[in-house]
Amino acid sequence: LPSQAAAQLSVAKPINVAGTALYNYTEGYGTYLIPAVLIVIMFQTLLMVIGMVSGEERQFKLLQVYRPTFGQAGRLVIGKTFVYMMLYAVFSLFLLGLIPLIFDLPDIGNVWNIIMLLIPFLMATSFFGLTASVIFTDSDAPLLMIAFFSVGLIFLSGVSYPLELMPWYWRAAHYILPAAPGTLAFVKLNSMGGDMADIRPEYITLWIQTAVYFALAVWVYRKKLLRSIPLKA
């Protein structure tokens, strides 16, 4: 550079840059990860409840009074899911409505969009839990098995680590567990102010999971009803 330009550059003041993290203006743990953890809590606690009830059914042979037909299995699955959704409608009001207000967490999403998201999320989670209930032999096993996967669910959701950088098998797991697309969609709605168009892939995934796991849950419960038939002497 010319000597005059170099002298001017040496005395020039640097540009002051003030950066603000998008959707995490406090750059804190709570505003970044806690909204995702809330959905994982709903997923895990619902699985624990379903697993404990199903384990008790198997342990005490409570399904012997039902006929082993697909119709009866479907009615059991729908009835159980209706009860779980009613209970978790109240629980989600506390967890997703009051907790963000009490602890000043991100809460900029549209309420009706969040309700629209919770409908397939709770249905898919309930059907998934009823499908997985075939492996629970007692009411204590779910407490030990399900709580172990907390960190993995956050990882699979794509919130703490980009989904695009994951190996293909982890991306496939993202579309198998309802907690993963549900968590990512909730963060987009509630923390980033998105709308239903922004969560279209996750929303469609949840409805596909609802249909698939409903069919699997009915099949599993028919198998459980067949196994519960008392043997004739």
mmCIF file of C-alpha atoms in Angstrom:
data_model
loop_
_atom_site.group_PDB
_atom_site.id
_atom_site.type_symbol
_atom_site.label_atom_id
_atom_site.label_comp_id
_atom_site.label_asym_id
_atom_site.label_seq_id
_atom_site.Cartn_x
_atom_site.Cartn_y
_atom_site.Cartn_z
ATOM 1 C CA LEU A 1 0.000 0.000 0.000
ATOM 2 C CA PRO A 2 1.114 3.608 -0.463
ATOM 3 C CA SER A 3 2.671 5.102 2.635
ATOM 4 C CA GLN A 4 -0.157 7.601 3.060
ATOM 5 C CA ALA A 5 -2.851 4.868 2.865
ATOM 6 C CA ALA A 6 -0.975 2.696 5.342
ATOM 7 C CA ALA A 7 -0.767 5.570 7.785
ATOM 8 C CA GLN A 8 -4.502 6.220 7.506
ATOM 9 C CA LEU A 9 -5.308 2.558 8.054
ATOM 10 C CA SER A 10 -3.135 2.406 11.141
ATOM 11 C CA VAL A 11 -5.104 5.168 12.887
ATOM 12 C CA ALA A 12 -8.567 4.134 11.644
ATOM 13 C CA LYS A 13 -10.993 2.908 14.281
ATOM 14 C CA PRO A 14 -12.267 -0.666 13.859
ATOM 15 C CA ILE A 15 -15.929 -1.271 13.224
ATOM 16 C CA ASN A 16 -17.856 -2.182 16.362
ATOM 17 C CA VAL A 17 -19.966 -5.266 15.749
ATOM 18 C CA ALA A 18 -22.726 -6.251 18.171
ATOM 19 C CA GLY A 19 -24.078 -9.726 17.441
ATOM 20 C CA THR A 20 -27.379 -11.130 18.667
ATOM 21 C CA ALA A 21 -28.114 -14.850 18.537
ATOM 22 C CA LEU A 22 -31.260 -15.492 16.504
ATOM 23 C CA TYR A 23 -34.106 -16.977 18.567
ATOM 24 C CA ASN A 24 -31.846 -17.090 21.650
ATOM 25 C CA TYR A 25 -31.290 -13.473 22.564
ATOM 26 C CA THR A 26 -30.084 -14.287 26.083
ATOM 27 C CA GLU A 27 -27.657 -16.908 24.729
ATOM 28 C CA GLY A 28 -28.627 -19.043 27.701
ATOM 29 C CA TYR A 29 -29.315 -22.717 28.293
ATOM 30 C CA GLY A 30 -32.967 -22.202 29.136
ATOM 31 C CA THR A 31 -33.989 -20.345 25.993
ATOM 32 C CA TYR A 32 -32.013 -22.748 23.808
ATOM 33 C CA LEU A 33 -32.708 -26.265 25.061
ATOM 34 C CA ILE A 34 -35.510 -26.258 27.634
ATOM 35 C CA PRO A 35 -38.347 -25.849 25.062
ATOM 36 C CA ALA A 36 -37.113 -29.006 23.353
ATOM 37 C CA VAL A 37 -36.793 -30.815 26.674
ATOM 38 C CA LEU A 38 -40.452 -30.067 27.476
ATOM 39 C CA ILE A 39 -41.637 -32.108 24.486
ATOM 40 C CA VAL A 40 -39.235 -34.932 25.330
ATOM 41 C CA ILE A 41 -40.653 -34.958 28.875
ATOM 42 C CA MET A 42 -44.176 -35.358 27.493
ATOM 43 C CA PHE A 43 -43.038 -38.179 25.209
ATOM 44 C CA GLN A 44 -41.170 -40.066 27.918
ATOM 45 C CA THR A 45 -43.745 -39.702 30.676
ATOM 46 C CA LEU A 46 -46.533 -40.854 28.348
ATOM 47 C CA LEU A 47 -44.473 -43.899 27.356
ATOM 48 C CA MET A 48 -43.821 -44.630 31.028
ATOM 49 C CA VAL A 49 -47.527 -44.471 31.850
ATOM 50 C CA ILE A 50 -48.451 -46.725 28.928
ATOM 51 C CA GLY A 51 -45.649 -49.141 29.750
ATOM 52 C CA MET A 52 -46.599 -49.370 33.425
ATOM 53 C CA VAL A 53 -50.294 -49.931 32.659
ATOM 54 C CA SER A 54 -49.497 -52.481 29.951
ATOM 55 C CA GLY A 55 -47.014 -54.269 32.189
ATOM 56 C CA GLU A 56 -49.647 -54.499 34.897
ATOM 57 C CA GLU A 57 -52.153 -55.883 32.380
ATOM 58 C CA ARG A 58 -49.727 -58.604 31.428
ATOM 59 C CA GLN A 59 -48.550 -59.309 34.970
ATOM 60 C CA PHE A 60 -52.044 -59.703 36.424
ATOM 61 C CA LYS A 61 -53.671 -61.055 33.227
ATOM 62 C CA LEU A 62 -56.266 -58.308 32.998
ATOM 63 C CA LEU A 63 -57.022 -58.876 29.295
ATOM 64 C CA GLN A 64 -58.681 -62.266 29.724
ATOM 65 C CA VAL A 65 -62.168 -60.727 29.758
ATOM 66 C CA TYR A 66 -61.892 -59.489 26.148
ATOM 67 C CA ARG A 67 -62.445 -61.400 22.922
ATOM 68 C CA PRO A 68 -59.317 -61.826 20.753
ATOM 69 C CA THR A 69 -60.647 -60.027 17.663
ATOM 70 C CA PHE A 70 -59.319 -57.124 15.638
ATOM 71 C CA GLY A 71 -62.446 -55.134 16.451
ATOM 72 C CA GLN A 72 -61.951 -55.566 20.182
ATOM 73 C CA ALA A 73 -58.259 -54.751 19.866
ATOM 74 C CA GLY A 74 -59.083 -51.599 17.902
ATOM 75 C CA ARG A 75 -61.599 -50.471 20.508
ATOM 76 C CA LEU A 76 -59.046 -51.000 23.282
ATOM 77 C CA VAL A 77 -56.389 -49.023 21.425
ATOM 78 C CA ILE A 78 -58.751 -46.143 20.604
ATOM 79 C CA GLY A 79 -60.200 -46.050 24.116
ATOM 80 C CA LYS A 80 -56.801 -46.016 25.789
ATOM 81 C CA THR A 81 -55.522 -43.332 23.415
ATOM 82 C CA PHE A 82 -58.566 -41.139 24.081
ATOM 83 C CA VAL A 83 -57.957 -41.300 27.838
ATOM 84 C CA TYR A 84 -54.233 -40.589 27.483
ATOM 85 C CA MET A 85 -54.891 -37.602 25.214
ATOM 86 C CA MET A 86 -57.418 -36.120 27.640
ATOM 87 C CA LEU A 87 -54.950 -36.439 30.506
ATOM 88 C CA TYR A 88 -52.085 -34.987 28.505
ATOM 89 C CA ALA A 89 -54.203 -32.124 27.220
ATOM 90 C CA VAL A 90 -54.276 -30.894 30.818
ATOM 91 C CA PHE A 91 -50.600 -31.762 31.347
ATOM 92 C CA SER A 92 -49.527 -29.921 28.189
ATOM 93 C CA LEU A 93 -51.474 -26.847 29.314
ATOM 94 C CA PHE A 94 -49.293 -26.751 32.415
ATOM 95 C CA LEU A 95 -46.011 -27.828 30.820
ATOM 96 C CA LEU A 96 -46.181 -25.836 27.578
ATOM 97 C CA GLY A 97 -48.422 -22.996 28.743
ATOM 98 C CA LEU A 98 -47.498 -22.090 32.320
ATOM 99 C CA ILE A 99 -43.860 -23.199 32.536
ATOM 100 C CA PRO A 100 -42.652 -20.828 29.756
ATOM 101 C CA LEU A 101 -44.474 -17.935 31.452
ATOM 102 C CA ILE A 102 -43.157 -18.726 34.919
ATOM 103 C CA PHE A 103 -39.521 -19.141 33.858
ATOM 104 C CA ASP A 104 -39.529 -16.603 30.995
ATOM 105 C CA LEU A 105 -38.846 -19.175 28.275
ATOM 106 C CA PRO A 106 -39.427 -18.496 24.556
ATOM 107 C CA ASP A 107 -43.164 -18.323 23.938
ATOM 108 C CA ILE A 108 -43.831 -16.560 20.648
ATOM 109 C CA GLY A 109 -45.755 -19.301 18.858
ATOM 110 C CA ASN A 110 -49.395 -19.243 17.847
ATOM 111 C CA VAL A 111 -51.500 -21.194 20.352
ATOM 112 C CA TRP A 112 -53.718 -22.811 17.729
ATOM 113 C CA ASN A 113 -50.720 -23.959 15.687
ATOM 114 C CA ILE A 114 -49.251 -25.605 18.785
ATOM 115 C CA ILE A 115 -52.581 -27.339 19.488
ATOM 116 C CA MET A 116 -52.673 -28.572 15.890
ATOM 117 C CA LEU A 117 -49.173 -29.967 16.393
ATOM 118 C CA LEU A 118 -49.984 -31.672 19.694
ATOM 119 C CA ILE A 119 -52.916 -33.632 18.236
ATOM 120 C CA PRO A 120 -50.863 -35.908 15.928
ATOM 121 C CA PHE A 121 -47.924 -35.855 18.345
ATOM 122 C CA LEU A 122 -49.933 -37.257 21.257
ATOM 123 C CA MET A 123 -51.753 -39.739 19.019
ATOM 124 C CA ALA A 124 -48.521 -41.003 17.460
ATOM 125 C CA THR A 125 -46.852 -41.238 20.878
ATOM 126 C CA SER A 126 -49.796 -43.138 22.351
ATOM 127 C CA PHE A 127 -49.969 -45.600 19.457
ATOM 128 C CA PHE A 128 -46.179 -45.999 19.550
ATOM 129 C CA GLY A 129 -46.309 -46.738 23.284
ATOM 130 C CA LEU A 130 -49.121 -49.275 22.841
ATOM 131 C CA THR A 131 -47.098 -50.938 20.087
ATOM 132 C CA ALA A 132 -43.981 -51.067 22.262
ATOM 133 C CA SER A 133 -46.006 -52.393 25.208
ATOM 134 C CA VAL A 134 -45.506 -55.901 23.858
ATOM 135 C CA ILE A 135 -41.983 -55.914 25.377
ATOM 136 C CA PHE A 136 -43.041 -54.829 28.883
ATOM 137 C CA THR A 137 -43.514 -57.819 31.142
ATOM 138 C CA ASP A 138 -44.153 -55.898 34.359
ATOM 139 C CA SER A 139 -44.950 -52.372 35.549
ATOM 140 C CA ASP A 140 -41.402 -51.504 36.659
ATOM 141 C CA ALA A 141 -39.408 -52.163 33.485
ATOM 142 C CA PRO A 142 -40.511 -48.989 31.592
ATOM 143 C CA LEU A 143 -39.088 -46.704 34.289
ATOM 144 C CA LEU A 144 -35.609 -48.133 33.744
ATOM 145 C CA MET A 145 -35.717 -48.489 29.979
ATOM 146 C CA ILE A 146 -37.336 -45.270 28.777
ATOM 147 C CA ALA A 147 -35.536 -42.714 30.981
ATOM 148 C CA PHE A 148 -32.196 -43.939 29.608
ATOM 149 C CA PHE A 149 -32.868 -42.410 26.160
ATOM 150 C CA SER A 150 -33.385 -38.755 27.171
ATOM 151 C CA VAL A 151 -30.179 -37.347 25.684
ATOM 152 C CA GLY A 152 -30.533 -39.429 22.540
ATOM 153 C CA LEU A 153 -33.990 -38.023 21.830
ATOM 154 C CA ILE A 154 -32.682 -34.450 22.023
ATOM 155 C CA PHE A 155 -29.885 -35.429 19.650
ATOM 156 C CA LEU A 156 -32.246 -37.113 17.166
ATOM 157 C CA SER A 157 -34.609 -34.147 17.097
ATOM 158 C CA GLY A 158 -32.104 -32.000 15.210
ATOM 159 C CA VAL A 159 -32.211 -29.174 17.760
ATOM 160 C CA SER A 160 -28.827 -29.694 19.419
ATOM 161 C CA TYR A 161 -27.106 -31.034 16.272
ATOM 162 C CA PRO A 162 -28.024 -30.426 12.610
ATOM 163 C CA LEU A 163 -30.049 -33.253 11.142
ATOM 164 C CA GLU A 164 -28.304 -32.803 7.791
ATOM 165 C CA LEU A 165 -24.907 -33.701 9.300
ATOM 166 C CA MET A 166 -26.078 -36.959 10.886
ATOM 167 C CA PRO A 167 -25.377 -40.369 9.324
ATOM 168 C CA TRP A 168 -28.259 -41.885 7.384
ATOM 169 C CA TYR A 169 -29.188 -44.358 10.112
ATOM 170 C CA TRP A 170 -29.660 -41.572 12.689
ATOM 171 C CA ARG A 171 -31.724 -39.599 10.206
ATOM 172 C CA ALA A 172 -33.867 -42.715 9.704
ATOM 173 C CA ALA A 173 -34.345 -42.962 13.482
ATOM 174 C CA HIS A 174 -35.550 -39.352 13.424
ATOM 175 C CA TYR A 175 -38.562 -40.460 11.358
ATOM 176 C CA ILE A 176 -39.311 -43.496 13.549
ATOM 177 C CA LEU A 177 -39.682 -41.932 16.999
ATOM 178 C CA PRO A 178 -42.517 -39.357 17.367
ATOM 179 C CA ALA A 179 -40.463 -37.306 19.840
ATOM 180 C CA ALA A 180 -37.921 -36.281 17.181
ATOM 181 C CA PRO A 181 -40.176 -34.520 14.618
ATOM 182 C CA GLY A 182 -42.460 -33.325 17.421
ATOM 183 C CA THR A 183 -39.617 -31.615 19.253
ATOM 184 C CA LEU A 184 -38.206 -29.969 16.136
ATOM 185 C CA ALA A 185 -41.657 -28.741 15.068
ATOM 186 C CA PHE A 186 -42.408 -27.320 18.524
ATOM 187 C CA VAL A 187 -39.125 -25.391 18.593
ATOM 188 C CA LYS A 188 -39.882 -23.955 15.147
ATOM 189 C CA LEU A 189 -43.335 -22.838 16.246
ATOM 190 C CA ASN A 190 -42.767 -21.697 19.808
ATOM 191 C CA SER A 191 -39.154 -20.483 19.845
ATOM 192 C CA MET A 192 -38.746 -19.273 16.262
ATOM 193 C CA GLY A 193 -42.241 -17.926 15.587
ATOM 194 C CA GLY A 194 -42.919 -20.166 12.592
ATOM 195 C CA ASP A 195 -46.277 -21.227 11.197
ATOM 196 C CA MET A 196 -47.752 -24.491 9.951
ATOM 197 C CA ALA A 197 -46.025 -24.137 6.583
ATOM 198 C CA ASP A 198 -42.641 -24.103 8.320
ATOM 199 C CA ILE A 199 -43.300 -27.428 10.052
ATOM 200 C CA ARG A 200 -44.929 -29.187 7.120
ATOM 201 C CA PRO A 201 -42.329 -32.039 6.892
ATOM 202 C CA GLU A 202 -42.529 -32.761 10.617
ATOM 203 C CA TYR A 203 -46.332 -32.458 10.647
ATOM 204 C CA ILE A 204 -46.759 -34.917 7.783
ATOM 205 C CA THR A 205 -44.274 -37.280 9.456
ATOM 206 C CA LEU A 206 -46.319 -37.261 12.664
ATOM 207 C CA TRP A 207 -49.549 -38.104 10.823
ATOM 208 C CA ILE A 208 -47.834 -40.935 8.938
ATOM 209 C CA GLN A 209 -46.503 -42.250 12.255
ATOM 210 C CA THR A 210 -50.021 -42.025 13.690
ATOM 211 C CA ALA A 211 -51.449 -44.214 10.917
ATOM 212 C CA VAL A 212 -48.604 -46.740 10.967
ATOM 213 C CA TYR A 213 -48.433 -47.118 14.729
ATOM 214 C CA PHE A 214 -52.216 -47.369 15.022
ATOM 215 C CA ALA A 215 -52.201 -50.386 12.729
ATOM 216 C CA LEU A 216 -49.266 -51.900 14.619
ATOM 217 C CA ALA A 217 -50.894 -51.221 18.006
ATOM 218 C CA VAL A 218 -54.101 -52.999 16.939
ATOM 219 C CA TRP A 219 -52.071 -55.974 15.693
ATOM 220 C CA VAL A 220 -50.036 -56.089 18.921
ATOM 221 C CA TYR A 221 -53.122 -55.933 21.117
ATOM 222 C CA ARG A 222 -54.801 -58.725 19.207
ATOM 223 C CA LYS A 223 -51.705 -60.848 19.814
ATOM 224 C CA LYS A 224 -51.846 -59.940 23.502
ATOM 225 C CA LEU A 225 -55.523 -60.869 23.664
ATOM 226 C CA LEU A 226 -54.774 -64.239 22.056
ATOM 227 C CA ARG A 227 -52.017 -64.911 24.564
ATOM 228 C CA SER A 228 -54.260 -63.968 27.478
ATOM 229 C CA ILE A 229 -56.799 -66.725 26.716
ATOM 230 C CA PRO A 230 -56.698 -69.116 29.697
ATOM 231 C CA LEU A 231 -55.630 -72.641 28.859
ATOM 232 C CA LYS A 232 -58.289 -75.308 29.312
ATOM 233 C CA ALA A 233 -57.442 -78.128 31.667
#
